[in-house]
CSV table of C-alpha atoms in Angstrom, one decimal:
chain,number,residue,atom,x,y,z
N,1,MET,CA,-105.9,10.6,14.8
N,2,ASP,CA,-106.8,7.0,15.8
N,3,ILE,CA,-106.0,4.3,18.3
N,4,LYS,CA,-103.9,2.5,15.8
N,5,GLN,CA,-101.6,5.5,15.2
N,6,LEU,CA,-101.0,5.6,19.0
N,7,LYS,CA,-100.0,2.0,19.5
N,8,TYR,CA,-97.7,2.1,16.5
N,9,LEU,CA,-96.0,5.1,18.1
N,10,ILE,CA,-95.8,3.2,21.4
N,11,ALA,CA,-94.4,0.3,19.8
N,12,LEU,CA,-91.7,2.3,18.2
N,13,ASP,CA,-90.7,3.8,21.7
N,14,ARG,CA,-90.6,0.2,23.0
N,15,THR,CA,-88.3,-1.2,20.1
N,16,ARG,CA,-86.5,2.2,19.1
N,17,HIS,CA,-86.6,0.6,15.6
N,18,PHE,CA,-89.0,1.1,12.7
N,19,GLY,CA,-88.8,-2.3,11.4
N,20,GLN,CA,-89.2,-4.2,14.7
N,21,ALA,CA,-92.0,-1.7,15.8
N,22,ALA,CA,-93.7,-2.5,12.2
N,23,ALA,CA,-93.4,-6.4,12.8
N,24,ALA,CA,-94.7,-6.0,16.4
N,25,CYS,CA,-97.8,-4.2,14.9
N,26,HIS,CA,-98.1,-6.9,12.1
N,27,ILE,CA,-97.7,-4.0,9.4
N,28,THR,CA,-95.0,-3.0,7.0
N,29,GLN,CA,-92.5,-0.4,7.8
N,30,PRO,CA,-93.5,1.9,5.1
N,31,THR,CA,-97.1,1.6,6.6
N,32,LEU,CA,-95.9,2.5,9.9
N,33,SER,CA,-93.7,5.4,9.0
N,34,MET,CA,-96.7,6.8,7.1
N,35,ARG,CA,-99.1,6.7,9.6
N,36,ILE,CA,-96.6,8.3,12.2
N,37,ARG,CA,-96.0,11.0,9.7
N,38,ASN,CA,-99.6,11.4,9.1
N,39,LEU,CA,-100.2,11.9,12.9
N,40,GLU,CA,-97.3,14.5,13.0
N,41,GLU,CA,-99.1,16.3,10.0
N,42,GLU,CA,-102.5,16.4,11.8
N,43,LEU,CA,-100.8,17.6,15.0
N,44,PHE,CA,-98.6,20.2,13.3
N,45,VAL,CA,-95.9,18.9,15.6
N,46,SER,CA,-92.6,17.0,14.8
N,47,LEU,CA,-92.7,13.9,17.0
N,48,MET,CA,-89.0,12.7,16.3
N,49,GLU,CA,-85.8,13.2,15.3
N,50,ARG,CA,-85.0,12.6,11.5
N,51,GLY,CA,-82.3,10.7,10.4
N,52,LEU,CA,-81.4,7.2,8.4
N,53,GLY,CA,-83.3,5.2,11.1
N,54,PHE,CA,-84.8,5.9,14.2
N,55,ASP,CA,-83.0,8.7,16.2
N,56,GLY,CA,-85.2,9.3,19.3
N,57,PHE,CA,-88.2,11.3,19.8
N,58,SER,CA,-88.5,15.0,19.9
N,59,ALA,CA,-89.0,16.8,23.2
N,60,GLU,CA,-92.6,17.3,22.1
N,61,GLY,CA,-92.8,13.5,21.0
N,62,GLU,CA,-91.5,12.4,24.4
N,63,GLY,CA,-94.5,14.3,25.9
N,64,PHE,CA,-96.9,12.8,23.2
N,65,VAL,CA,-95.8,9.1,23.9
N,66,ALA,CA,-96.6,9.6,27.4
N,67,TRP,CA,-100.1,10.8,26.6
N,68,ALA,CA,-100.4,8.0,24.0
N,69,ARG,CA,-99.8,5.4,26.5
N,70,GLY,CA,-102.2,6.8,28.8
N,71,LEU,CA,-105.1,6.9,25.9
N,72,VAL,CA,-104.3,3.2,24.8
N,73,ALA,CA,-104.5,2.0,28.3
N,74,ALA,CA,-107.7,3.6,28.5
N,75,HIS,CA,-109.0,2.4,25.3
N,76,ASP,CA,-108.0,-1.3,26.1
N,77,GLY,CA,-109.9,-0.7,29.6
N,78,LEU,CA,-113.0,0.5,27.9
N,79,GLU,CA,-113.2,-2.7,25.6
N,80,ALA,CA,-112.5,-4.8,28.5
N,81,GLU,CA,-115.0,-3.0,30.5
N,82,ALA,CA,-117.7,-3.4,27.7
N,83,ALA,CA,-116.7,-7.3,27.4
N,84,ILE,CA,-117.3,-7.7,31.1
N,85,CYS,CA,-120.7,-6.0,30.8
N,86,ARG,CA,-121.6,-8.5,28.3
N,87,GLY,CA,-120.7,-11.5,30.8
N,88,GLN,CA,-117.1,-12.1,29.6
N,89,MET,CA,-114.0,-11.7,31.4
N,90,VAL,CA,-111.4,-10.9,28.7
N,91,GLY,CA,-108.9,-8.4,28.3
N,92,GLN,CA,-105.5,-8.1,29.9
N,93,LEU,CA,-104.5,-8.0,33.3
N,94,ARG,CA,-101.4,-5.8,34.0
N,95,VAL,CA,-99.7,-6.7,37.4
N,96,GLY,CA,-96.6,-4.8,38.4
N,97,MET,CA,-94.3,-6.8,41.0
N,98,VAL,CA,-91.0,-6.2,42.7
N,99,PRO,CA,-88.5,-8.7,41.3
N,100,LEU,CA,-87.9,-10.2,44.5
N,101,ALA,CA,-90.4,-11.1,47.4
N,102,SER,CA,-91.6,-13.9,49.6
N,103,LEU,CA,-94.1,-14.7,46.9
N,104,ASN,CA,-94.8,-16.7,44.0
N,105,PRO,CA,-96.8,-14.5,41.7
N,106,MET,CA,-98.1,-17.9,40.4
N,107,GLN,CA,-100.1,-18.2,43.2
N,108,LEU,CA,-102.1,-15.4,42.3
N,109,ILE,CA,-101.9,-15.9,38.3
N,110,LYS,CA,-102.8,-19.6,38.3
N,111,PRO,CA,-106.1,-19.3,40.1
N,112,LEU,CA,-107.2,-16.4,38.0
N,113,ALA,CA,-106.2,-18.3,34.7
N,114,ASP,CA,-108.1,-21.2,35.9
N,115,LYS,CA,-111.0,-19.1,36.8
N,116,TYR,CA,-110.8,-16.9,33.6
N,117,PRO,CA,-109.6,-18.7,30.7
N,118,GLU,CA,-110.0,-16.0,28.2
N,119,LEU,CA,-108.1,-13.7,30.4
N,120,GLN,CA,-104.6,-12.5,29.3
N,121,PHE,CA,-101.9,-11.5,31.9
N,122,SER,CA,-98.8,-9.1,32.0
N,123,LEU,CA,-96.5,-9.4,34.6
N,124,LEU,CA,-94.0,-6.8,35.0
N,125,SER,CA,-90.9,-6.4,37.0
N,126,MET,CA,-90.6,-3.0,38.4
N,127,THR,CA,-89.3,-0.8,41.5
N,128,SER,CA,-92.2,-0.4,44.1
N,129,GLU,CA,-91.9,3.3,43.0
N,130,GLN,CA,-92.7,2.5,39.6
N,131,ILE,CA,-95.6,0.0,40.5
N,132,ILE,CA,-97.3,2.9,42.8
N,133,ASP,CA,-97.0,5.4,40.0
N,134,GLY,CA,-98.4,2.9,37.5
N,135,VAL,CA,-101.2,1.8,39.5
N,136,SER,CA,-102.4,5.6,40.6
N,137,ARG,CA,-102.1,6.3,36.8
N,138,ASN,CA,-104.3,3.3,36.0
N,139,GLN,CA,-101.2,2.0,33.5
N,140,LEU,CA,-101.3,-1.2,35.9
N,141,ASP,CA,-104.2,-2.9,37.2
N,142,LEU,CA,-102.7,-4.3,40.3
N,143,GLY,CA,-99.3,-4.0,42.0
N,144,ILE,CA,-97.3,-6.4,44.3
N,145,CYS,CA,-94.8,-3.8,46.0
N,146,TYR,CA,-93.3,-2.4,49.4
N,147,LEU,CA,-95.3,0.3,50.6
N,148,HIS,CA,-92.8,2.2,52.7
N,149,HIS,CA,-93.0,5.9,52.9
N,150,VAL,CA,-96.7,5.7,51.0
N,151,ASP,CA,-100.2,6.8,52.0
N,152,SER,CA,-101.8,3.4,51.7
N,153,GLN,CA,-105.2,5.3,52.0
N,154,LEU,CA,-104.7,6.0,48.1
N,155,PHE,CA,-105.1,2.3,47.4
N,156,ASN,CA,-107.1,-0.7,48.2
N,157,VAL,CA,-104.5,-3.0,50.0
N,158,VAL,CA,-104.2,-6.7,50.8
N,159,TRP,CA,-101.3,-7.1,53.1
N,160,LEU,CA,-99.0,-10.0,51.9
N,161,PRO,CA,-96.3,-11.8,54.6
N,162,ASN,CA,-93.0,-10.1,55.2
N,163,THR,CA,-90.1,-11.0,52.8
N,164,ARG,CA,-87.9,-13.2,54.9
N,165,MET,CA,-84.4,-14.4,53.2
N,166,GLY,CA,-82.6,-17.2,52.5
N,167,LEU,CA,-79.3,-18.6,51.1
N,168,LEU,CA,-79.8,-19.9,47.3
N,169,HIS,CA,-77.0,-21.9,46.4
N,170,ASP,CA,-76.1,-24.9,44.0
N,171,LYS,CA,-75.4,-28.1,46.0
N,172,ARG,CA,-73.0,-29.0,43.4
N,173,HIS,CA,-70.6,-26.1,44.2
N,174,PHE,CA,-71.5,-24.9,47.8
N,175,GLN,CA,-72.1,-27.3,50.8
N,176,PHE,CA,-73.0,-25.9,54.3
N,177,ALA,CA,-72.9,-27.9,57.5
N,178,ASP,CA,-75.2,-25.5,59.3
N,179,ALA,CA,-78.8,-25.8,58.7
N,180,ILE,CA,-78.9,-21.9,59.4
N,181,PRO,CA,-75.7,-19.9,58.2
N,182,GLY,CA,-74.8,-17.0,60.1
N,183,TRP,CA,-74.0,-13.6,58.8
N,184,GLU,CA,-70.5,-14.1,59.2
N,185,THR,CA,-70.5,-17.1,57.0
N,186,LEU,CA,-72.7,-15.0,54.4
N,187,ALA,CA,-69.9,-12.3,54.6
N,188,SER,CA,-67.2,-14.8,53.4
N,189,LEU,CA,-69.1,-16.1,50.3
N,190,PRO,CA,-69.1,-14.6,46.8
N,191,LEU,CA,-72.5,-13.2,46.2
N,192,GLY,CA,-74.8,-12.2,43.5
N,193,PHE,CA,-76.9,-9.2,43.8
N,194,LEU,CA,-79.8,-7.0,41.9
N,195,THR,CA,-78.2,-3.9,40.7
N,196,LYS,CA,-78.5,-0.9,43.1
N,197,GLY,CA,-81.4,1.1,43.6
N,198,MET,CA,-83.6,-1.8,44.3
N,199,TYR,CA,-85.2,-1.8,47.8
N,200,TYR,CA,-84.5,-5.7,48.3
N,201,ARG,CA,-80.8,-5.0,47.7
N,202,GLU,CA,-80.8,-2.0,49.9
N,203,SER,CA,-82.5,-4.0,52.9
N,204,ILE,CA,-79.7,-6.7,52.3
N,205,GLU,CA,-77.0,-4.2,52.7
N,206,MET,CA,-78.4,-2.6,55.7
N,207,SER,CA,-78.5,-6.0,57.2
N,208,PHE,CA,-74.9,-6.5,56.6
N,209,LYS,CA,-74.0,-3.0,57.8
N,210,ALA,CA,-76.0,-3.2,60.9
N,211,LYS,CA,-73.9,-6.4,61.9
N,212,GLY,CA,-70.6,-4.7,61.2
N,213,LEU,CA,-70.1,-6.7,58.1
N,214,ALA,CA,-69.6,-6.2,54.4
N,215,PRO,CA,-70.9,-8.4,51.7
N,216,LYS,CA,-68.5,-9.7,48.8
N,217,TYR,CA,-70.1,-8.8,45.5
N,218,VAL,CA,-68.8,-11.0,42.5
N,219,PHE,CA,-72.0,-10.5,40.3
N,220,GLU,CA,-74.8,-8.1,40.0
N,221,SER,CA,-77.7,-8.0,37.4
N,222,ASP,CA,-81.1,-6.3,37.1
N,223,SER,CA,-82.6,-9.9,36.1
N,224,THR,CA,-83.4,-12.6,38.8
N,225,PHE,CA,-83.0,-15.0,36.0
N,226,GLN,CA,-79.6,-14.1,35.5
N,227,ILE,CA,-78.5,-14.2,39.0
N,228,ILE,CA,-79.9,-17.8,39.2
N,229,GLN,CA,-77.9,-18.7,36.1
N,230,ALA,CA,-74.8,-17.2,38.0
N,231,VAL,CA,-75.6,-19.5,41.2
N,232,GLN,CA,-76.1,-22.5,39.0
N,233,ALA,CA,-72.8,-21.9,37.3
N,234,GLY,CA,-71.0,-21.8,40.5
N,235,ILE,CA,-69.9,-18.1,40.1
N,236,CYS,CA,-71.9,-17.1,43.4
N,237,CYS,CA,-74.8,-17.7,45.9
N,238,ALA,CA,-77.4,-15.5,46.5
N,239,ILE,CA,-79.6,-13.9,49.2
N,240,MET,CA,-83.2,-14.5,47.9
N,241,PRO,CA,-86.4,-14.5,49.4
N,242,LEU,CA,-87.9,-17.7,50.9
N,243,ASN,CA,-91.3,-19.3,49.8
N,244,ASN,CA,-91.1,-18.0,46.2
N,245,GLY,CA,-90.6,-21.2,44.6
N,246,LEU,CA,-86.9,-20.6,43.4
N,247,GLU,CA,-85.7,-24.0,44.7
N,248,ALA,CA,-88.1,-25.8,42.8
N,249,LEU,CA,-86.4,-24.8,39.5
N,250,SER,CA,-83.7,-27.4,39.8
N,251,ASP,CA,-82.8,-30.3,42.0
N,252,ASN,CA,-79.4,-29.0,42.6
N,253,LEU,CA,-80.8,-25.6,43.9
N,254,ASP,CA,-81.2,-25.2,47.8
N,255,ILE,CA,-82.3,-22.3,49.9
N,256,ARG,CA,-81.6,-22.1,53.6
N,257,PRO,CA,-83.4,-19.7,55.9
N,258,ILE,CA,-81.3,-16.8,57.3
N,259,ALA,CA,-81.7,-15.9,60.9
N,260,GLU,CA,-83.0,-12.5,62.0
N,261,THR,CA,-83.7,-11.8,58.1
N,262,GLU,CA,-86.7,-9.7,56.8
N,263,VAL,CA,-87.2,-6.9,54.4
N,264,ASP,CA,-87.9,-3.7,56.5
N,265,SER,CA,-91.2,-2.9,54.9
N,266,THR,CA,-94.4,-4.6,54.4
N,267,LEU,CA,-95.1,-6.3,51.0
N,268,ALA,CA,-98.8,-5.6,49.6
N,269,LEU,CA,-101.1,-6.2,46.7
N,270,ILE,CA,-102.5,-3.0,45.6
N,271,MET,CA,-105.3,-1.4,43.6
N,272,ARG,CA,-106.2,2.2,43.0
N,273,ASN,CA,-109.2,3.2,45.1
N,274,LYS,CA,-110.2,6.4,43.0
N,275,GLU,CA,-112.7,6.4,39.9
N,276,PRO,CA,-112.0,5.4,37.2
N,277,VAL,CA,-111.2,1.7,38.2
N,278,SER,CA,-111.9,-0.9,35.9
N,279,SER,CA,-114.3,-3.9,36.6
N,280,LEU,CA,-111.4,-6.4,35.6
N,281,ALA,CA,-109.1,-4.9,38.3
N,282,GLU,CA,-112.0,-4.9,41.0
N,283,LYS,CA,-113.0,-8.6,40.1
N,284,CYS,CA,-109.2,-9.9,40.1
N,285,PHE,CA,-108.7,-7.9,43.5
N,286,THR,CA,-111.5,-9.4,45.2
N,287,ASP,CA,-110.5,-12.9,44.0
N,288,ALA,CA,-107.1,-12.2,45.4
N,289,GLN,CA,-108.4,-11.1,48.7
N,290,VAL,CA,-109.5,-14.5,48.9
N,291,ILE,CA,-106.5,-16.1,47.5
N,292,PHE,CA,-104.5,-14.7,50.0
N,293,SER,CA,-107.1,-14.8,52.9
N,294,GLU,CA,-105.0,-17.5,54.7
N,295,ARG,CA,-101.7,-15.8,54.1
N,296,ARG,CA,-102.5,-12.4,55.3
N,297,PRO,CA,-100.0,-11.3,58.4
N,298,SER,CA,-101.3,-10.4,61.6
N,299,ALA,CA,-99.5,-7.2,61.6
N,300,THR,CA,-100.7,-4.0,59.8
N,301,GLY,CA,-98.9,-1.7,57.6
């Protein structure tokens, strides 16, 4: 067994296609198939369902893929750790972030990229629960998430500003006389939302319900980008966070603050506080504390 075999297996899990997995690993499809079969022979376990193409992993294979992800992450972390010991800040910083928050992630990524030009960044859109789990398992280096119902003592934490909401709209399709639209106005508008299960959407729905109102859903997606596309097309408006740079994407986009709107949970940057913690994560977390020092809210979580 070697680390390349595990990476091939993870690529197959990600693409669900032998040819695409081989291309992602820069090898031929027969080579990928042979190396995975060699792995099965070494383990005396069938990792996948056999068919004309990729028909999925066996139950044993699903469990093995989970272990493979942890091993590959540890291997990459060891390589990055060795590089840092040599005075090189290289490797990949893996950051999980909730899809909508009052924070432009480039406020963190750009200073780090300027300071460490050889560093690579992986920014993943995930739920708070997925981020907390990923950081605790060392599958993510840092996370930006809501810490509702979570023991913050398990992590090193930088508290971030509370997420406040605004009405994102395209000025070519919607015009508003009031500087701050009321909730009755919001309830009358066609709105686009994230799909159910995301904490940000749940918070918006609770805000409407608390005022005895029901929003008018016309569009939903698990992609923030697609919601913005729907706004630009005039299909809907969207309740989006302030201060995350959305309005800067186009001269036609505008976002207006909504009164009495805050996500009912504290946003935080987190890092695992139990060994092992990579030096890469620790250095970037220390830098993040400086970057966000002027933005830290007075309230504690």
